[in-house]
XYZ file of C-alpha atoms in Angstrom:
578
model
C 241.666 31.966 -208.356
C 242.375 31.624 -204.624
C 242.039 28.355 -202.722
C 239.044 29.727 -200.838
C 237.301 30.625 -204.090
C 237.971 27.132 -205.463
C 236.416 25.586 -202.362
C 233.420 27.886 -202.574
C 232.793 27.025 -206.223
C 232.969 23.275 -205.483
C 230.336 23.602 -202.757
C 227.505 24.230 -205.200
C 223.919 23.708 -204.070
C 222.618 24.409 -207.587
C 223.534 20.924 -208.792
C 220.839 19.468 -206.506
C 217.083 19.720 -206.686
C 214.424 19.397 -204.063
C 212.649 16.059 -203.812
C 209.147 16.386 -205.209
C 206.519 15.359 -202.634
C 203.438 13.478 -203.735
C 200.229 15.487 -203.932
C 198.103 14.229 -201.077
C 195.280 16.167 -199.438
C 193.699 13.358 -197.431
C 196.607 12.491 -195.143
C 195.509 11.072 -191.799
C 198.792 10.050 -190.173
C 199.587 13.502 -188.622
C 196.619 13.089 -186.275
C 197.564 9.605 -185.086
C 199.813 8.272 -182.326
C 201.671 4.974 -182.043
C 199.591 2.730 -179.789
C 201.470 -0.580 -180.019
C 204.826 -1.884 -181.131
C 205.296 -2.866 -184.780
C 206.619 -6.279 -185.747
C 210.415 -6.063 -185.575
C 212.925 -7.674 -187.910
C 216.646 -7.407 -187.202
C 218.942 -7.122 -190.221
C 222.158 -6.899 -188.154
C 223.471 -10.168 -189.607
C 222.852 -9.199 -193.223
C 222.560 -5.476 -193.944
C 224.578 -4.578 -190.865
C 227.248 -7.199 -191.503
C 227.777 -6.268 -195.144
C 228.571 -2.677 -194.092
C 231.447 -3.639 -191.777
C 235.089 -3.075 -192.659
C 235.725 -6.568 -191.319
C 232.597 -8.748 -191.597
C 231.708 -10.814 -188.561
C 233.364 -14.175 -188.026
C 231.129 -17.257 -187.610
C 231.647 -17.039 -183.841
C 230.633 -13.377 -183.789
C 227.600 -14.063 -185.976
C 226.379 -16.760 -183.614
C 226.945 -14.499 -180.603
C 224.953 -11.743 -182.306
C 222.175 -14.155 -183.263
C 221.851 -15.345 -179.665
C 221.706 -11.741 -178.449
C 218.938 -10.938 -180.944
C 216.953 -13.968 -179.774
C 217.412 -12.994 -176.128
C 216.336 -9.401 -176.839
C 213.110 -10.812 -178.273
C 213.259 -10.609 -182.077
C 210.878 -13.050 -183.731
C 212.135 -12.382 -187.270
C 215.864 -12.180 -188.008
C 217.458 -11.726 -191.410
C 220.491 -13.981 -191.120
C 222.264 -13.428 -194.416
C 222.469 -13.454 -198.196
C 223.397 -17.148 -198.615
C 223.579 -17.018 -202.396
C 226.124 -14.197 -202.282
C 228.882 -15.801 -200.208
C 229.988 -19.119 -198.769
C 230.247 -17.715 -195.182
C 226.608 -16.591 -195.299
C 225.491 -19.941 -196.709
C 227.479 -21.866 -194.098
C 226.093 -19.723 -191.272
C 222.484 -20.399 -192.307
C 223.272 -24.116 -192.435
C 224.907 -23.932 -188.983
C 221.821 -22.312 -187.472
C 219.567 -25.015 -188.903
C 221.755 -28.097 -188.418
C 222.828 -27.188 -184.857
C 219.248 -26.263 -183.818
C 220.031 -22.691 -182.767
C 216.666 -21.347 -183.981
C 213.875 -21.311 -181.354
C 210.463 -22.492 -182.520
C 208.991 -18.985 -182.213
C 211.741 -17.352 -184.320
C 211.641 -17.146 -188.125
C 214.873 -16.639 -190.030
C 214.933 -14.558 -193.201
C 217.328 -14.609 -196.164
C 217.769 -12.090 -198.958
C 218.050 -12.903 -202.651
C 217.988 -11.073 -205.944
C 215.400 -12.046 -208.538
C 217.741 -14.452 -210.342
C 217.003 -18.164 -210.641
C 220.435 -19.546 -209.543
C 220.504 -17.226 -206.513
C 216.965 -18.147 -205.502
C 217.787 -21.854 -205.848
C 220.906 -21.436 -203.719
C 218.848 -19.620 -201.069
C 216.353 -22.479 -200.866
C 219.251 -24.916 -200.635
C 220.591 -22.983 -197.638
C 217.169 -23.088 -195.948
C 216.578 -26.819 -196.379
C 215.315 -28.273 -193.110
C 214.279 -24.956 -191.556
C 210.976 -25.089 -189.701
C 209.983 -21.543 -190.688
C 211.658 -19.130 -193.081
C 211.089 -15.903 -194.988
C 212.487 -15.635 -198.503
C 213.145 -11.960 -199.156
C 213.131 -11.181 -202.893
C 214.204 -7.805 -204.268
C 215.026 -5.874 -207.401
C 215.576 -2.176 -207.897
C 212.701 -0.173 -209.379
C 213.859 3.452 -209.090
C 213.976 5.782 -212.065
C 217.712 6.358 -211.883
C 218.462 2.621 -211.605
C 216.160 1.719 -214.499
C 217.471 4.419 -216.811
C 221.172 4.589 -215.927
C 222.168 1.254 -214.373
C 219.964 -1.404 -215.982
C 218.823 0.559 -219.058
C 215.495 -1.253 -219.023
C 211.897 -0.161 -219.388
C 209.269 -0.177 -216.680
C 207.727 -3.340 -218.134
C 211.107 -5.099 -218.241
C 211.882 -4.269 -214.594
C 208.404 -5.411 -213.556
C 208.967 -8.606 -215.525
C 212.087 -9.325 -213.455
C 210.048 -9.025 -210.244
C 207.249 -11.250 -211.564
C 209.649 -13.931 -212.789
C 211.505 -13.888 -209.477
C 208.253 -14.252 -207.558
C 207.272 -17.230 -209.734
C 210.620 -18.967 -209.099
C 210.247 -18.378 -205.350
C 206.752 -19.868 -205.353
C 207.788 -22.910 -207.400
C 210.825 -23.718 -205.275
C 208.903 -23.284 -202.030
C 206.381 -25.865 -203.231
C 209.259 -28.309 -203.717
C 210.306 -27.918 -200.037
C 206.910 -28.254 -198.422
C 208.308 -29.381 -195.047
C 209.132 -25.715 -194.301
C 206.516 -23.123 -193.362
C 207.305 -20.429 -195.931
C 206.658 -16.703 -195.942
C 207.484 -14.471 -198.882
C 208.755 -10.894 -198.856
C 209.269 -8.505 -201.741
C 211.199 -5.225 -201.751
C 211.133 -2.723 -204.599
C 214.654 -1.522 -203.806
C 215.014 2.288 -203.809
C 211.253 2.554 -203.316
C 211.500 6.235 -202.334
C 213.106 7.020 -205.699
C 210.403 5.148 -207.617
C 207.257 6.702 -209.107
C 204.424 5.788 -206.743
C 202.094 4.475 -209.408
C 204.856 2.245 -210.752
C 205.946 1.005 -207.315
C 202.330 0.035 -206.663
C 202.079 -1.666 -210.057
C 205.147 -3.839 -209.408
C 204.102 -4.750 -205.852
C 200.602 -5.691 -207.004
C 202.089 -7.857 -209.749
C 204.210 -9.766 -207.232
C 201.251 -10.134 -204.870
C 199.185 -11.530 -207.735
C 201.812 -14.262 -208.262
C 201.968 -15.238 -204.594
C 198.185 -15.107 -203.967
C 198.330 -14.432 -200.206
C 195.450 -14.892 -197.783
C 194.695 -13.292 -194.399
C 196.033 -16.473 -192.786
C 199.149 -16.585 -194.958
C 200.205 -13.014 -195.567
C 203.043 -11.744 -197.732
C 205.408 -8.967 -196.696
C 205.779 -5.942 -198.926
C 208.868 -4.082 -197.743
C 209.134 -0.427 -198.816
C 212.745 0.648 -198.295
C 214.206 4.112 -198.120
C 217.344 2.517 -199.526
C 218.807 6.008 -199.608
C 217.015 8.642 -197.543
C 216.092 11.376 -200.027
C 213.308 13.396 -198.384
C 211.943 14.620 -195.111
C 210.145 11.965 -193.003
C 206.712 13.459 -193.673
C 207.116 12.812 -197.410
C 208.010 9.184 -196.701
C 204.923 8.903 -194.487
C 202.767 10.234 -197.338
C 204.240 7.600 -199.648
C 203.533 4.821 -197.150
C 199.978 5.993 -196.498
C 199.286 6.181 -200.250
C 200.556 2.615 -200.774
C 198.615 1.479 -197.704
C 195.409 2.898 -199.184
C 195.902 1.543 -202.705
C 197.730 -1.774 -202.537
C 195.746 -4.883 -203.482
C 194.828 -7.599 -200.955
C 195.623 -5.251 -198.056
C 194.170 -7.691 -195.524
C 196.689 -10.287 -196.730
C 199.742 -7.998 -196.766
C 202.135 -6.915 -194.026
C 203.621 -3.561 -194.987
C 207.219 -3.384 -193.833
C 209.645 -0.434 -193.699
C 213.406 -0.406 -194.082
C 214.753 3.104 -193.602
C 218.312 4.359 -193.807
C 219.819 7.344 -192.068
C 221.406 9.395 -194.861
C 219.612 12.564 -193.704
C 219.824 11.593 -190.035
C 216.080 10.922 -189.932
C 215.878 7.130 -190.167
C 214.074 6.698 -186.859
C 211.703 9.609 -187.518
C 210.817 8.250 -190.953
C 210.092 4.803 -189.529
C 207.927 6.225 -186.749
C 205.897 8.366 -189.148
C 205.668 5.387 -191.506
C 204.071 3.357 -188.707
C 201.565 6.175 -188.192
C 200.874 5.942 -191.922
C 199.893 2.282 -191.703
C 203.063 0.152 -191.708
C 202.968 -3.101 -189.740
C 206.619 -4.033 -189.548
C 210.062 -2.428 -189.131
C 213.476 -3.641 -190.282
C 216.603 -2.203 -188.686
C 219.685 -2.915 -186.613
C 220.678 -2.634 -182.984
C 222.278 0.797 -182.490
C 221.970 1.653 -186.181
C 224.935 -0.011 -187.910
C 224.565 -0.187 -191.677
C 225.596 1.180 -195.066
C 226.775 4.816 -195.199
C 225.227 6.545 -192.160
C 223.482 3.377 -191.052
C 220.195 1.541 -190.843
C 217.252 2.555 -188.701
C 218.257 2.163 -185.034
C 215.830 -0.304 -183.452
C 217.114 0.427 -179.930
C 216.231 4.105 -180.312
C 212.807 3.511 -181.872
C 211.892 0.794 -179.365
C 212.970 2.976 -176.448
C 211.007 5.907 -177.894
C 207.916 3.693 -177.797
C 208.801 2.497 -174.289
C 209.121 6.093 -173.049
C 205.501 6.660 -174.095
C 204.215 3.897 -171.837
C 203.955 1.264 -174.583
C 205.484 -2.203 -174.434
C 208.084 -2.305 -177.245
C 207.984 -6.122 -177.125
C 211.790 -6.163 -176.987
C 213.808 -6.528 -173.790
C 216.461 -3.818 -173.661
C 217.027 -3.780 -169.901
C 220.585 -5.176 -170.120
C 221.946 -2.344 -172.239
C 225.528 -3.033 -171.152
C 225.366 -6.516 -172.679
C 223.820 -5.179 -175.882
C 226.494 -2.504 -176.272
C 229.325 -4.862 -175.383
C 228.158 -7.520 -177.858
C 227.494 -5.093 -180.699
C 230.850 -3.350 -180.220
C 232.718 -6.648 -180.050
C 230.997 -8.133 -183.111
C 231.021 -5.016 -185.314
C 234.252 -3.443 -184.030
C 232.375 -0.133 -184.000
C 232.292 1.978 -180.847
C 228.979 3.307 -179.545
C 229.090 7.093 -179.319
C 228.931 8.371 -175.707
C 225.945 10.553 -176.719
C 224.076 7.780 -178.560
C 220.370 7.980 -177.695
C 219.522 5.896 -174.603
C 222.634 3.687 -174.932
C 225.531 6.145 -174.748
C 227.732 6.342 -171.668
C 226.944 10.023 -171.102
C 223.264 10.293 -172.054
C 222.080 10.279 -168.444
C 225.013 12.265 -167.055
C 224.467 15.776 -165.720
C 227.541 17.992 -165.411
C 225.652 21.253 -164.949
C 225.051 22.225 -161.326
C 221.508 23.392 -162.002
C 220.703 20.135 -163.819
C 222.110 18.106 -160.921
C 220.031 20.055 -158.414
C 216.825 19.546 -160.425
C 217.498 15.814 -160.876
C 218.231 15.387 -157.166
C 214.993 17.069 -156.117
C 212.854 15.226 -158.673
C 214.303 11.833 -157.814
C 213.649 12.404 -154.123
C 210.015 13.111 -154.921
C 209.886 10.105 -157.264
C 211.231 7.791 -154.546
C 208.484 8.924 -152.168
C 205.790 8.413 -154.822
C 206.925 4.858 -155.539
C 206.571 3.814 -151.913
C 202.793 3.962 -152.423
C 202.580 3.341 -156.182
C 205.320 1.338 -157.969
C 203.733 2.308 -161.313
C 203.707 6.048 -160.618
C 204.465 8.043 -163.750
C 208.101 9.019 -164.225
C 208.519 12.782 -163.940
C 212.184 13.657 -163.445
C 213.749 16.751 -164.968
C 216.323 16.112 -167.720
C 215.803 12.330 -167.629
C 213.242 11.118 -170.199
C 213.372 7.586 -168.759
C 214.554 5.970 -165.536
C 218.200 4.964 -166.107
C 217.638 1.871 -163.948
C 215.368 0.480 -166.687
C 218.489 0.025 -168.829
C 220.667 -1.313 -166.035
C 222.259 2.065 -165.303
C 222.746 3.318 -161.762
C 222.039 6.784 -160.384
C 225.731 7.097 -159.548
C 226.293 7.428 -163.281
C 223.683 10.189 -163.474
C 224.617 12.546 -160.658
C 228.224 13.591 -161.090
C 229.076 16.292 -158.637
C 232.419 17.437 -160.031
C 232.549 19.632 -163.079
C 234.229 18.576 -166.322
C 237.294 20.625 -165.490
C 237.544 18.942 -162.070
C 237.859 15.505 -163.627
C 240.331 16.785 -166.165
C 242.478 18.352 -163.441
C 242.696 15.117 -161.443
C 243.562 13.151 -164.583
C 246.227 15.699 -165.513
C 247.934 15.447 -162.075
C 248.015 11.645 -162.166
C 249.449 11.581 -165.675
C 252.029 14.309 -165.127
C 253.271 13.084 -161.710
C 252.729 9.334 -161.942
C 252.312 8.421 -165.616
C 248.764 7.161 -165.026
C 246.580 7.800 -168.078
C 243.062 7.204 -166.807
C 240.505 6.514 -169.574
C 237.539 8.838 -169.552
C 235.145 6.321 -168.008
C 237.511 5.885 -165.061
C 237.855 9.657 -164.685
C 234.089 9.829 -164.279
C 234.128 6.982 -161.747
C 237.048 8.476 -159.793
C 235.696 12.031 -159.405
C 233.256 11.277 -156.529
C 236.113 9.726 -154.514
C 238.200 12.888 -154.820
C 235.242 15.142 -154.052
C 234.313 13.137 -150.960
C 237.898 13.469 -149.693
C 237.946 17.199 -150.472
C 234.658 17.818 -148.661
C 235.820 15.874 -145.613
C 239.270 17.452 -145.398
C 238.079 20.950 -146.379
C 241.497 21.486 -147.913
C 243.273 21.345 -151.230
C 243.866 17.803 -152.476
C 247.503 17.488 -153.596
C 249.104 15.014 -156.004
C 250.235 12.624 -153.255
C 246.746 12.373 -151.774
C 245.181 11.919 -155.234
C 247.582 9.062 -156.010
C 246.962 7.435 -152.632
C 243.184 7.555 -153.150
C 243.638 6.122 -156.662
C 245.801 3.275 -155.326
C 243.477 2.410 -152.443
C 240.437 2.520 -154.732
C 241.653 0.720 -157.846
C 245.048 -0.911 -157.293
C 244.675 -2.270 -153.758
C 240.981 -2.707 -152.942
C 239.969 -4.252 -149.630
C 239.838 -8.085 -149.603
C 241.414 -8.249 -153.038
C 241.683 -11.602 -154.764
C 245.118 -11.886 -156.354
C 246.475 -13.763 -159.342
C 249.156 -16.362 -158.552
C 249.855 -17.982 -161.909
C 248.256 -18.839 -165.227
C 248.706 -21.054 -168.251
C 247.282 -20.204 -171.674
C 246.780 -22.523 -174.636
C 245.122 -21.986 -178.008
C 243.300 -24.315 -180.366
C 242.038 -22.633 -183.499
C 240.447 -19.353 -182.424
C 239.640 -20.558 -178.883
C 241.915 -19.773 -175.940
C 241.894 -21.979 -172.840
C 243.090 -20.370 -169.622
C 244.005 -22.205 -166.423
C 244.698 -19.802 -163.566
C 245.405 -19.961 -159.865
C 244.204 -17.155 -157.617
C 244.466 -16.470 -153.920
C 241.330 -15.528 -151.991
C 241.654 -14.840 -148.263
C 244.676 -17.097 -147.976
C 243.248 -19.943 -150.027
C 244.644 -20.969 -153.417
C 241.862 -21.560 -155.937
C 241.983 -22.855 -159.517
C 239.917 -21.295 -162.312
C 239.342 -22.441 -165.876
C 237.732 -20.737 -168.847
C 237.578 -20.716 -172.626
C 237.078 -17.713 -174.881
C 238.285 -15.569 -177.727
C 241.384 -14.100 -176.111
C 242.825 -14.337 -172.625
C 240.523 -11.747 -171.045
C 237.398 -13.351 -172.496
C 238.538 -16.746 -171.167
C 239.355 -15.270 -167.751
C 235.995 -13.480 -167.539
C 234.177 -16.724 -168.338
C 236.181 -18.589 -165.692
C 235.415 -15.933 -163.069
C 231.745 -15.804 -164.024
C 231.452 -19.553 -163.570
C 233.195 -19.371 -160.198
C 231.060 -16.603 -158.683
C 227.740 -17.662 -160.187
C 227.132 -14.258 -161.818
C 227.709 -13.115 -165.401
C 230.547 -10.607 -165.682
C 230.471 -8.287 -168.711
C 233.762 -6.637 -169.651
C 232.619 -3.174 -170.776
C 235.888 -1.308 -171.275
C 239.572 -2.085 -171.305
C 242.599 0.193 -171.720
C 246.312 -0.337 -171.309
C 249.565 1.588 -171.654
C 253.173 1.425 -170.539
C 254.171 3.291 -167.382
C 257.525 5.072 -167.281
C 260.039 2.739 -165.686
C 260.511 5.058 -162.703
C 256.872 4.558 -161.686
C 256.717 0.845 -161.050
C 260.213 -0.498 -161.410
C 263.800 0.268 -160.497
C 265.122 -1.068 -163.778
C 264.625 0.246 -167.284
C 261.921 -2.249 -168.224
C 258.559 -0.631 -168.877
C 255.679 -1.581 -166.619
C 252.247 -2.302 -168.113
C 249.191 -0.526 -166.682
C 245.741 -2.027 -167.314
C 242.327 -0.492 -166.648
C 238.994 -2.341 -166.757
C 235.318 -1.566 -166.322
C 232.967 -4.482 -165.704
C 229.242 -4.927 -165.166
C 227.745 -7.413 -162.679
C 223.984 -7.565 -162.152
C 223.607 -4.167 -163.854
C 226.218 -2.435 -161.673
C 229.495 -1.088 -163.036
C 232.873 -1.375 -161.312
C 236.250 0.017 -162.348
C 239.747 -1.040 -161.300
C 243.360 -1.069 -162.443
C 246.624 -2.935 -161.960
C 250.233 -2.730 -163.091
C 252.852 -5.395 -163.716
C 255.750 -6.045 -166.057
C 253.499 -8.685 -167.685
C 250.464 -7.138 -169.427
C 248.442 -10.376 -169.184
C 248.942 -10.527 -165.421
C 248.159 -6.823 -165.108
C 244.929 -7.281 -167.077
C 243.735 -10.271 -165.054
C 244.629 -8.605 -161.762
C 242.705 -5.492 -162.824
C 239.658 -7.713 -163.403
C 240.092 -9.279 -159.965
C 240.422 -5.830 -158.393
C 237.188 -4.726 -160.057
C 235.488 -7.882 -158.824
C 236.765 -7.200 -155.302
C 235.084 -3.791 -155.406
C 231.734 -5.275 -156.393
C 228.707 -5.949 -154.256
C 229.124 -9.673 -154.868
C 232.700 -9.847 -153.598
C 231.787 -11.620 -150.338
C 229.537 -14.112 -152.109
C 232.241 -14.505 -154.725
C 234.904 -15.422 -152.190
C 232.588 -17.953 -150.577
C 231.766 -19.465 -153.959
C 235.421 -19.757 -154.938
C 236.409 -21.116 -151.556
C 233.673 -23.723 -151.699
């Protein structure tokens, strides 16, 4: 048999069967619309963290927690403290160092096993408010093939776990407790049985309208179209006991690429609460992306009750903590989602934005109606310069090719995008072909030698544990100034020192480096390092570059060059000089 035939026989759809929808003729959710934001719960620090190749360090966890608080989450699942010492220690750190605001409730996950529940309560000792999230798997395949237990036995595990949770909570009465139960793999569980188990747990906890329990209904693995999930949620919503004392929560995954859609339809079907992660990190294809769902709600004129206006900070923090890059086409957050390369798209956007600007002179709340842009990029801290890109894709590629072939400069894509308008402006003014020499001169004047550049004189770096301390001297308009900063790595320390000096937060968005051929920057055979940076200050992005035989110096000088190109450069110089 040929190789092609072998491949064809292995790709066999007959070994799968369609998911059987529930029979429901009274569905109401298709006629509804989302009118307000659900309650949000971030699981970045638990479900998201456990899916990483390299789990977050304690420093990264704390940075992520602070971001989640600043974004506006009121419920944050912070770990599985009974599963690992790092998770336990992190929960203790949050409590003992008073990192948890009074209006934020932390949540921990535990299986329905007595030692694990006890360890979870130990981790939460001293917390003002906490949610204990209890789970056990109820699906048919798990019962029959993994646990080999009957329906009554699996329900008994849930009931016993709920009783332990209740008993241990009563022993730590100084904490305001909330309880949550998840029938794991809910979507693969018979609906009547899922309801039976949830009702049994509710009966143990005896909630009231003033002290509700959370019943979380996870699509642990996405197995059906979102409308089927919505039917399941609506059926549970209609039949669950003590509905006025229950918050129905959803936890969808993205195995079919429909995690956001399933969550949105689930809210239409009666859910009160959504669990997910920023930008969708999670097991397999990821958790439900809260940024996307919240921005979908925002685009419909509804307050998502999360603040996502500093998208650069969100992306930078998530990428740094998860070591996962955000795709340039990621909904709302991606670098290219507001970019128009097509001439007809650019023309339409230009005309619409001109009309929009006139409307807003009389009515700041005028409805947004701009072709190809579902929301105003400025709402996320993006500028219109990033939207309207006059040169075509091939134009940027041609400029990048010339610089690399003739000068060894390997511009990263984000700098190619930033550089294109400079070349086009020169071409339009000169009305002539732009040769390699002119391209390199424009590149140098723009990124390597900006006007009023602050320059690096010297630096000293020391390390204690995982923290780097940087002492640097820079020259600003003839004056020698000293800077100091601490961070995780030399660039992080330098950015913090600069931010303190200028009185504005600097976010390092992108960094690239490579070695230049020796003929480019040096007369000897030693390679010269080339560094490229992209920073954000007050929602505006600035790119720059520098080269030196010392990569650390090149990197810091590139940051200073980017700062010199910013709108705060004059204020910055005054601040440093003072």
